[in-house]
Coordinates of C-alpha atoms in Angstrom, one line a residue:
M8 CA 0.0 0.0 -0.1
A9 CA 1.4 3.5 -1.0
S10 CA 2.2 5.8 1.8
K11 CA 0.0 8.8 2.2
A12 CA 1.3 12.0 0.3
T13 CA 2.4 14.9 2.5
S14 CA 3.1 18.6 1.9
I15 CA 6.7 17.7 1.9
D16 CA 6.1 15.6 -1.2
I17 CA 4.2 18.4 -2.9
A18 CA 6.9 20.9 -2.0
Y19 CA 9.7 18.6 -3.6
R20 CA 7.7 18.1 -6.8
A21 CA 6.8 21.8 -7.2
G22 CA 10.3 23.1 -6.1
V23 CA 9.1 25.4 -3.4
S24 CA 9.0 25.5 0.3
Q25 CA 6.6 23.6 2.5
S26 CA 5.2 27.0 3.8
T27 CA 4.5 28.0 0.2
V28 CA 2.6 24.8 -0.3
S29 CA 0.5 25.5 2.8
R30 CA -0.3 29.0 1.6
A31 CA -1.1 27.9 -1.9
L32 CA -3.5 25.3 -0.6
R33 CA -5.3 27.9 1.2
N34 CA -5.6 30.1 -1.9
S35 CA -3.4 32.8 -0.3
P36 CA -2.8 35.8 -2.5
L37 CA 0.9 35.8 -1.1
V38 CA 1.5 33.0 -3.6
N39 CA 1.2 34.1 -7.3
L40 CA -1.6 32.5 -9.2
E41 CA 0.6 30.5 -11.6
T42 CA 2.5 28.9 -8.7
R43 CA -0.7 28.4 -6.6
Q44 CA -2.4 26.5 -9.6
R45 CA 0.7 24.4 -10.1
I46 CA 0.9 23.4 -6.5
Q47 CA -2.9 22.6 -6.3
A48 CA -2.7 20.4 -9.5
I49 CA 0.3 18.4 -7.9
A50 CA -1.7 18.1 -4.6
K51 CA -4.8 16.7 -6.6
E52 CA -2.5 14.3 -8.6
L53 CA -1.0 12.9 -5.3
N54 CA -4.6 12.7 -3.9
Y55 CA -3.3 15.0 -1.1
K56 CA -6.0 15.8 1.7
V57 CA -5.5 18.4 4.3
D58 CA -5.3 17.1 7.9
K59 CA -8.4 19.0 9.4
N60 CA -7.1 18.2 12.9
A61 CA -3.7 19.8 12.1
S62 CA -5.4 22.7 10.4
N63 CA -7.6 23.4 13.4
L64 CA -4.4 23.3 15.6
R65 CA -3.0 26.0 13.5
T66 CA -6.0 28.4 14.0
Q67 CA -5.4 28.3 17.8
N68 CA -3.2 30.8 19.5
S69 CA 0.5 29.8 19.9
H70 CA 0.9 32.1 23.0
T71 CA 4.0 33.3 21.4
L72 CA 5.1 36.7 20.1
A73 CA 7.7 37.5 17.5
L74 CA 10.2 40.3 17.9
L75 CA 11.8 41.3 14.6
L76 CA 14.8 43.6 14.8
C77 CA 15.7 45.6 11.7
E78 CA 18.9 47.6 12.1
D79 CA 20.9 49.9 9.9
P80 CA 23.4 47.8 7.7
T81 CA 26.9 47.7 9.0
N82 CA 30.2 46.2 8.0
D83 CA 30.0 43.8 11.0
D84 CA 26.5 42.0 11.3
S85 CA 27.6 40.7 14.7
L86 CA 27.3 44.3 16.2
I87 CA 23.9 45.1 17.7
N88 CA 23.1 48.6 18.9
P89 CA 23.2 48.3 22.7
F90 CA 20.0 50.3 22.9
F91 CA 18.1 47.4 21.1
L92 CA 19.7 45.0 23.4
S93 CA 18.2 46.9 26.4
M94 CA 14.9 46.9 24.6
L95 CA 15.1 43.1 24.0
G96 CA 15.6 42.5 27.7
S97 CA 12.6 44.7 28.6
I98 CA 10.3 43.1 25.9
T99 CA 11.4 39.6 27.0
R100 CA 10.5 40.2 30.7
A101 CA 7.3 41.9 29.7
T102 CA 6.3 38.9 27.4
A103 CA 7.1 36.4 30.2
Q104 CA 4.9 38.3 32.7
Q105 CA 2.0 38.0 30.3
G106 CA 2.5 34.3 30.0
Y107 CA 3.8 34.3 26.6
D108 CA 7.0 33.1 24.9
L109 CA 9.0 35.2 22.6
L110 CA 10.7 34.5 19.2
V111 CA 13.6 36.8 18.2
S112 CA 14.9 37.4 14.8
F113 CA 17.9 39.7 14.2
Q114 CA 17.3 39.7 10.4
Q115 CA 14.6 39.8 7.9
L116 CA 14.2 36.1 7.0
S117 CA 12.1 37.0 3.9
N118 CA 10.1 39.8 2.4
D119 CA 6.9 38.1 3.7
W120 CA 6.9 38.7 7.6
H121 CA 3.1 37.8 7.9
A122 CA 3.6 34.3 6.2
D123 CA 6.7 33.7 8.2
Y124 CA 5.2 34.3 11.7
E125 CA 1.6 34.8 12.3
D126 CA 0.2 33.2 9.2
S127 CA 2.3 30.0 10.0
N128 CA 1.2 30.1 13.6
K129 CA 4.7 30.7 14.8
A130 CA 3.4 33.8 16.6
D131 CA 0.1 35.4 17.5
G132 CA 1.5 38.9 16.9
I133 CA 4.7 40.8 15.9
I134 CA 6.7 43.6 17.5
L135 CA 9.0 45.4 15.1
L136 CA 12.0 47.1 16.5
G137 CA 14.3 49.3 14.5
Y138 CA 13.9 50.5 10.8
G139 CA 17.0 50.1 8.7
D140 CA 15.8 52.4 5.8
Y141 CA 12.3 53.4 6.6
M142 CA 11.3 53.9 3.0
D143 CA 11.7 50.2 2.3
Y144 CA 10.3 49.3 5.7
E145 CA 7.1 51.3 5.1
Q146 CA 6.1 49.0 2.1
K147 CA 6.3 46.0 4.4
L148 CA 4.1 47.6 6.9
E149 CA 1.5 48.1 4.2
R150 CA 1.6 44.4 3.3
L151 CA 1.2 43.5 7.0
L152 CA -1.9 45.6 7.2
A153 CA -3.3 44.1 4.0
Q154 CA -3.0 40.6 5.7
N155 CA -4.6 41.8 8.9
T156 CA -1.6 41.0 11.0
H157 CA -1.4 41.9 14.7
F158 CA 1.7 44.1 14.9
V159 CA 3.0 47.1 16.7
I160 CA 6.1 49.0 15.8
W161 CA 8.6 50.9 18.0
G162 CA 9.3 54.3 16.6
A163 CA 7.9 57.4 15.1
E164 CA 4.2 57.9 14.5
H165 CA 3.2 56.4 11.1
N166 CA 1.3 58.4 8.5
N167 CA -1.2 55.6 8.3
K168 CA -3.2 55.6 11.5
S169 CA -3.9 52.0 11.1
V170 CA -0.2 51.1 11.9
L171 CA 0.0 51.2 15.6
S172 CA 3.3 52.9 17.0
I173 CA 4.8 53.2 20.4
G174 CA 7.8 55.5 20.7
C175 CA 9.8 57.9 22.6
D176 CA 9.0 61.6 22.1
N177 CA 11.9 62.3 19.9
H178 CA 10.9 65.8 19.2
Q179 CA 10.9 66.5 23.1
G180 CA 14.3 64.7 23.4
G181 CA 16.0 66.9 20.8
L182 CA 14.4 70.0 22.3
I183 CA 15.6 69.4 25.8
A184 CA 19.1 68.3 24.7
T185 CA 19.7 71.5 22.8
E186 CA 18.0 73.7 25.5
H187 CA 20.6 72.2 27.9
L188 CA 23.5 73.1 25.6
I189 CA 21.9 76.7 25.2
S190 CA 21.7 77.0 28.9
L191 CA 25.5 76.5 29.1
G192 CA 26.2 79.3 26.8
R193 CA 26.9 77.4 23.6
K194 CA 26.3 79.4 20.4
A195 CA 27.3 77.4 17.4
F196 CA 25.6 74.0 16.8
A197 CA 26.2 70.8 14.7
F198 CA 23.8 67.8 14.5
L199 CA 25.2 64.4 13.6
G200 CA 22.6 62.0 12.2
D201 CA 20.3 61.3 9.3
A202 CA 17.5 64.1 9.3
S203 CA 15.6 62.8 6.2
S204 CA 12.4 60.7 5.8
H205 CA 14.5 57.6 5.7
S206 CA 15.1 58.0 9.5
P207 CA 11.9 59.4 11.0
E208 CA 13.1 59.0 14.7
F209 CA 16.4 60.9 13.9
R210 CA 14.4 63.4 11.9
D211 CA 12.1 64.2 14.9
R212 CA 15.2 64.6 17.2
Y213 CA 16.6 67.0 14.6
L214 CA 13.4 69.1 14.4
G215 CA 13.2 69.3 18.3
H216 CA 16.9 70.6 18.0
V217 CA 15.9 73.1 15.5
K218 CA 13.0 74.3 17.4
A219 CA 15.1 75.0 20.5
L220 CA 17.6 77.0 18.4
Q221 CA 14.8 79.1 16.9
T222 CA 13.2 79.8 20.2
A223 CA 16.6 81.0 21.4
N224 CA 17.0 83.2 18.2
I225 CA 20.2 81.2 17.3
P226 CA 20.8 80.6 13.5
V227 CA 20.2 77.2 12.2
D228 CA 23.0 76.2 9.8
R229 CA 21.9 73.4 7.7
T230 CA 25.5 72.9 6.5
K231 CA 26.4 71.6 10.0
Q232 CA 23.8 68.7 9.8
V233 CA 25.8 65.7 8.8
S234 CA 24.1 62.3 8.1
A235 CA 25.2 59.4 10.2
I236 CA 23.8 55.9 11.1
S237 CA 23.9 54.7 14.7
T238 CA 27.3 53.4 14.9
E239 CA 30.5 54.8 16.4
S240 CA 32.4 54.7 13.0
S241 CA 29.6 56.7 11.4
G242 CA 29.8 59.3 14.2
Y243 CA 33.5 59.3 13.8
D244 CA 33.2 60.0 10.1
A245 CA 30.5 62.6 10.4
A246 CA 32.6 64.7 12.9
M247 CA 35.6 64.4 10.6
V248 CA 33.5 65.8 7.8
L249 CA 32.6 68.8 10.0
I250 CA 36.3 69.4 10.9
A251 CA 37.4 69.0 7.3
Q252 CA 35.0 71.5 6.1
G253 CA 36.3 74.1 8.7
A254 CA 32.9 74.5 10.3
K255 CA 32.6 76.7 13.4
F256 CA 30.9 74.9 16.3
D257 CA 31.1 74.7 20.0
A258 CA 28.2 72.1 20.5
I259 CA 27.3 68.8 18.9
F260 CA 24.0 67.0 19.4
A261 CA 24.3 63.6 18.2
A262 CA 21.1 61.4 17.2
S263 CA 22.5 58.5 19.3
D264 CA 25.1 57.8 21.9
L265 CA 27.1 55.6 19.5
I266 CA 27.3 58.6 17.1
A267 CA 28.3 60.9 19.9
I268 CA 31.0 58.5 21.2
G269 CA 32.5 58.2 17.6
A270 CA 32.4 62.0 17.3
I271 CA 34.3 62.5 20.6
R272 CA 37.0 60.1 19.4
A273 CA 37.3 62.1 16.2
L274 CA 37.5 65.4 18.1
K275 CA 40.2 64.1 20.4
E276 CA 42.3 62.8 17.6
K277 CA 42.2 66.3 16.1
G278 CA 43.3 67.8 19.4
I279 CA 39.9 69.4 20.2
S280 CA 39.0 69.1 23.8
V281 CA 35.6 67.9 25.0
P282 CA 33.8 69.7 26.7
E283 CA 36.1 72.7 26.9
Q284 CA 36.1 73.6 23.2
V285 CA 33.1 71.4 22.1
A286 CA 30.2 70.0 24.3
V287 CA 28.5 66.8 23.2
V288 CA 25.2 65.3 23.9
G289 CA 24.0 61.9 22.8
Y290 CA 20.6 60.1 22.8
D291 CA 19.5 56.7 24.3
D292 CA 21.6 56.5 27.5
I293 CA 23.1 53.1 26.6
P294 CA 25.1 51.5 29.4
V295 CA 28.5 52.5 28.0
A296 CA 27.5 56.2 27.9
S297 CA 28.4 56.6 31.6
F298 CA 31.9 55.0 30.9
A299 CA 32.7 57.1 27.9
N300 CA 35.6 59.7 28.3
P301 CA 34.3 62.0 29.2
P302 CA 31.0 60.5 30.5
L303 CA 28.3 61.3 28.0
T304 CA 25.4 63.7 28.7
T305 CA 22.4 62.0 27.0
I306 CA 18.8 61.8 26.5
K307 CA 17.3 58.7 28.4
Q308 CA 14.5 56.5 26.8
N309 CA 12.6 54.5 29.4
T310 CA 13.2 51.0 28.0
Q311 CA 11.5 49.2 30.8
L312 CA 8.2 51.1 30.3
A313 CA 8.6 50.9 26.6
G314 CA 8.8 46.9 26.7
E315 CA 5.8 46.8 28.9
I316 CA 3.7 49.1 26.5
L317 CA 4.8 47.2 23.3
V318 CA 3.8 43.8 24.7
D319 CA 0.5 45.1 26.3
S320 CA -0.4 46.8 22.9
V321 CA 0.1 43.8 20.7
L322 CA -1.8 41.6 23.1
K323 CA -4.7 44.1 23.0
L324 CA -4.7 43.9 19.2
I325 CA -4.7 40.1 19.4
R326 CA -7.7 40.1 21.8
G327 CA -9.5 42.7 19.8
Q328 CA -9.3 45.4 22.4
E329 CA -9.0 49.1 21.8
V330 CA -5.4 50.5 21.6
S331 CA -3.9 53.7 20.6
A332 CA -0.4 55.0 19.6
Q333 CA 1.7 56.4 22.6
L334 CA 4.7 58.7 23.1
I335 CA 6.8 58.1 26.1
P336 CA 8.6 61.1 27.7
T337 CA 12.3 61.4 27.7
T338 CA 14.6 62.6 30.4
L339 CA 18.0 64.5 30.3
V340 CA 20.9 62.7 32.0
V341 CA 23.7 65.3 32.7
R342 CA 27.3 64.2 32.6
S343 CA 30.5 65.8 32.0
S344 CA 30.6 65.7 28.2
C345 CA 29.0 69.1 28.2
G346 CA 30.8 70.7 31.2
I347 CA 29.1 72.9 33.8
D348 CA 30.6 76.3 32.8
S349 CA 27.9 78.6 31.7
A350 CA 30.5 80.6 29.8
P351 CA 32.4 78.2 27.6
L352 CA 35.3 79.0 25.4
K353 CA 34.9 80.8 22.1
P354 CA 33.4 78.5 19.3
L355 CA 35.9 76.2 17.6
S356 CA 37.0 77.7 14.3
L357 CA 39.1 75.7 11.8
A358 CA 38.7 77.9 8.9

């Protein structure tokens, strides 16, 4: 007696993955029509029957959430932004407290997040952390919405109100960081970080920075905004660009702590003292910020509260409960990278 055909047999004959077979047999639009029809024809030829018991199991909750981390590309894929590690710890604890397990992926396994996680019953909902390039990321969010996936993102509020976002008040963070520098008497400001639509969180930090300068009647010099991703090497390179172009500045607001730490290294290499000649403020309050030389003044994001809200929000979506976007307030952590002198030295001029 011939053995009963399985989805693995169909996948082998069709030259596709088992998950693609599963979706095709459910007439999922995620599989193109030609492939769907080919798989269904093979299933009919093999007299394949869907196991209804297994199918019913797949419709039940897995009591698992998926955390997908999408970072800026770097030369070393083993490096992970310490801020995201802190968020990971908070989300893991909050998930456990709710009686759920957590799947973690530090890469995009495919272009089809929905099929890889919720649709295959690996997870009941998804938390998305980090962006990479937001313009690419946005298209994937629209696809998740089209598939009615339960998901929440950490970051800036999305233009599409159907996308649930939880994030830090980046505008406020940029505002209070710059206000602190202004209160110390700094007059010539540089901003290191991507301020374009590709990086909405950095952009909001930049807009808060600009608002503080405008309120204090300090001119905003767009030439002293240098793009950088959240790595020390990118911060180092951005600071070197400022120095090479002979910019005049006595304060740097960096869009992340890693950028700030890289910038400080560049300044020191060029014999520029921090904070005597240039004050530096970062963003995130990662653990290494307090051990930098000098210790880094920064904007703190409450990662414990963030993890709790993210998990609570995605579980409300799963349960069909009402939930809304939230902005978490930031706080300023003052250390010696800014100094305490209210009358700093004359702005650095390398012209």
